[in-house]
Amino acid sequence: MSENCLFCRIISGDIPSDKVYEDEYVCAFRDINPQAPVHVLVVPKAHIASAADVSAENSLYVARCFEAIAKIAAAEGLGNGYRVITNCGEDGGQSVMHLHFHLIGGVKLSEKII
Ligand code: 5GP
Ligand code: ZN
């Protein structure tokens, strides 16, 4: 974990957040600037900088993030669907350099990038 990383500090409890889920590998909390009625950030409890840094050594954290996403989506009532996004690097619009998955839903999402 990194002392200079916002999400490492949220995971450790150093910076407060509205946590919705936590286990050994994953921490999930509500985005401070929500883009939909449900906007949760699902974050591995290891300092992986971005999707570009996923490897055989740390990919269990990513798998656990997706297991958590399924549970959180069900708990948040997103049975009708949702979107999972990860921004990667400067051109991808990533602003916090600790891998995270945006879980967005609670409304019919109309913006389609792909
Ligand atoms: P990115 O732009 O890196 O894909 O996403 C970073 C996200 O972190 C943004 O949606 C932003 O609103 C959120 N964020 C930034 N600072 C904080 C914070 O201190 N607390 C929480 N809960 N979310 C934050
Ligand atoms: Zn970090």
GROMACS .gro file of C-alpha atoms and ligand atoms in nm:
model
  139
    1MET     CA    1   0.000   0.000   0.000
    2SER     CA    2   0.114   0.355  -0.073
    3GLU     CA    3   0.099   0.648   0.170
    4ASN     CA    4   0.074   0.889  -0.122
    5CYS     CA    5  -0.222   0.718  -0.284
    6LEU     CA    6  -0.574   0.845  -0.221
    7PHE     CA    7  -0.739   0.504  -0.254
    8CYS     CA    8  -0.476   0.330  -0.036
    9ARG     CA    9  -0.558   0.591   0.228
   10ILE     CA   10  -0.932   0.532   0.189
   11ILE     CA   11  -0.876   0.154   0.218
   12SER     CA   12  -0.677   0.201   0.541
   13GLY     CA   13  -0.947   0.431   0.683
   14ASP     CA   14  -0.707   0.725   0.694
   15ILE     CA   15  -0.949   0.916   0.469
   16PRO     CA   16  -1.322   0.862   0.535
   17SER     CA   17  -1.552   0.712   0.274
   18ASP     CA   18  -1.901   0.568   0.244
   19LYS     CA   19  -1.803   0.200   0.228
   20VAL     CA   20  -2.059  -0.044   0.090
   21TYR     CA   21  -1.851  -0.364   0.081
   22GLU     CA   22  -1.520  -0.496   0.214
   23ASP     CA   23  -1.339  -0.831   0.224
   24GLU     CA   24  -0.979  -0.951   0.236
   25TYR     CA   25  -0.908  -0.845  -0.124
   26VAL     CA   26  -1.158  -0.571  -0.205
   27CYS     CA   27  -1.288  -0.241  -0.072
   28ALA     CA   28  -1.587  -0.065  -0.231
   29PHE     CA   29  -1.720   0.281  -0.151
   30ARG     CA   30  -1.950   0.541  -0.307
   31ASP     CA   31  -1.796   0.784  -0.555
   32ILE     CA   32  -1.773   1.136  -0.411
   33ASN     CA   33  -1.907   1.276  -0.742
   34PRO     CA   34  -2.171   1.023  -0.852
   35GLN     CA   35  -2.264   1.003  -1.221
   36ALA     CA   36  -2.575   0.788  -1.162
   37PRO     CA   37  -2.804   0.697  -0.868
   38VAL     CA   38  -2.564   0.411  -0.789
   39HIS     CA   39  -2.196   0.489  -0.845
   40VAL     CA   40  -1.962   0.267  -0.645
   41LEU     CA   41  -1.584   0.242  -0.681
   42VAL     CA   42  -1.463  -0.117  -0.645
   43VAL     CA   43  -1.096  -0.116  -0.550
   44PRO     CA   44  -0.840  -0.394  -0.494
   45LYS     CA   45  -0.668  -0.392  -0.154
   46ALA     CA   46  -0.329  -0.390  -0.325
   47HIS     CA   47  -0.170  -0.091  -0.491
   48ILE     CA   48  -0.209  -0.187  -0.857
   49ALA     CA   49  -0.173   0.139  -1.050
   50SER     CA   50  -0.405   0.063  -1.341
   51ALA     CA   51  -0.541  -0.209  -1.570
   52ALA     CA   52  -0.205  -0.191  -1.746
   53ASP     CA   53  -0.039  -0.327  -1.431
   54VAL     CA   54  -0.250  -0.642  -1.391
   55SER     CA   55  -0.030  -0.954  -1.396
   56ALA     CA   56  -0.036  -1.323  -1.306
   57GLU     CA   57   0.094  -1.222  -0.960
   58ASN     CA   58  -0.195  -0.986  -0.876
   59SER     CA   59  -0.487  -1.097  -1.094
   60LEU     CA   60  -0.661  -1.269  -0.803
   61TYR     CA   61  -0.740  -0.916  -0.676
   62VAL     CA   62  -0.909  -0.837  -1.006
   63ALA     CA   63  -1.112  -1.158  -1.000
   64ARG     CA   64  -1.223  -1.079  -0.645
   65CYS     CA   65  -1.323  -0.729  -0.757
   66PHE     CA   66  -1.560  -0.881  -1.012
   67GLU     CA   67  -1.699  -1.125  -0.757
   68ALA     CA   68  -1.764  -0.824  -0.532
   69ILE     CA   69  -1.923  -0.629  -0.820
   70ALA     CA   70  -2.184  -0.904  -0.866
   71LYS     CA   71  -2.265  -0.900  -0.493
   72ILE     CA   72  -2.278  -0.520  -0.466
   73ALA     CA   73  -2.494  -0.489  -0.778
   74ALA     CA   74  -2.743  -0.735  -0.629
   75ALA     CA   75  -2.738  -0.555  -0.292
   76GLU     CA   76  -2.793  -0.218  -0.462
   77GLY     CA   77  -3.093  -0.350  -0.656
   78LEU     CA   78  -2.931  -0.341  -1.000
   79GLY     CA   79  -3.101  -0.658  -1.123
   80ASN     CA   80  -3.199  -0.482  -1.446
   81GLY     CA   81  -2.838  -0.416  -1.540
   82TYR     CA   82  -2.546  -0.184  -1.485
   83ARG     CA   83  -2.215  -0.078  -1.634
   84VAL     CA   84  -1.859  -0.147  -1.514
   85ILE     CA   85  -1.587   0.090  -1.634
   86THR     CA   86  -1.217   0.122  -1.568
   87ASN     CA   87  -1.029   0.421  -1.705
   88CYS     CA   88  -0.665   0.343  -1.781
   89GLY     CA   89  -0.388   0.600  -1.809
   90GLU     CA   90  -0.391   0.956  -1.931
   91ASP     CA   91  -0.569   0.897  -2.262
   92GLY     CA   92  -0.822   0.676  -2.083
   93GLY     CA   93  -0.910   0.958  -1.843
   94GLN     CA   94  -0.777   0.792  -1.526
   95SER     CA   95  -0.739   1.049  -1.248
   96VAL     CA   96  -0.659   0.825  -0.947
   97MET     CA   97  -0.366   0.594  -1.017
   98HIS     CA   98  -0.491   0.298  -0.816
   99LEU     CA   99  -0.691   0.045  -1.019
  100HIS     CA  100  -1.065   0.084  -0.967
  101PHE     CA  101  -1.386  -0.024  -1.132
  102HIS     CA  102  -1.676   0.219  -1.155
  103LEU     CA  103  -2.002   0.031  -1.091
  104ILE     CA  104  -2.274   0.255  -1.233
  105GLY     CA  105  -2.647   0.196  -1.244
  106GLY     CA  106  -2.987   0.265  -1.098
  107VAL     CA  107  -3.105   0.434  -1.417
  108LYS     CA  108  -3.131   0.341  -1.785
  109LEU     CA  109  -2.783   0.427  -1.909
  110SER     CA  110  -2.801   0.589  -2.250
  111GLU     CA  111  -2.446   0.705  -2.317
  112LYS     CA  112  -2.271   0.441  -2.521
  113ILE     CA  113  -1.899   0.470  -2.586
  114ILE     CA  114  -1.882   0.126  -2.744
  1155GP     P1  115  -1.105   0.795  -1.253
  1155GP     O1  116  -1.123   0.932  -1.312
  1155GP     O2  117  -0.963   0.775  -1.205
  1155GP     O3  118  -1.153   0.683  -1.340
  1155GP     O4  119  -1.201   0.788  -1.128
  1155GP     C1  120  -1.167   0.845  -1.005
  1155GP     C2  121  -1.297   0.864  -0.930
  1155GP     O5  122  -1.266   0.886  -0.795
  1155GP     C3  123  -1.380   0.982  -0.978
  1155GP     O6  124  -1.508   0.936  -1.022
  1155GP     C4  125  -1.390   1.072  -0.854
  1155GP     O7  126  -1.518   1.131  -0.839
  1155GP     C5  127  -1.360   0.975  -0.741
  1155GP     N1  128  -1.298   1.037  -0.624
  1155GP     C6  129  -1.196   1.127  -0.625
  1155GP     N2  130  -1.162   1.160  -0.499
  1155GP     C7  131  -1.246   1.088  -0.418
  1155GP     C8  132  -1.259   1.080  -0.275
  1155GP     O8  133  -1.187   1.142  -0.197
  1155GP     N3  134  -1.355   0.995  -0.226
  1155GP     C9  135  -1.436   0.923  -0.311
  1155GP     N4  136  -1.528   0.845  -0.251
  1155GP     N5  137  -1.425   0.930  -0.444
  1155GP    C10  138  -1.331   1.010  -0.497
  116ZN      ZN  139  -0.303   0.283  -0.389
   0.00000   0.00000   0.00000
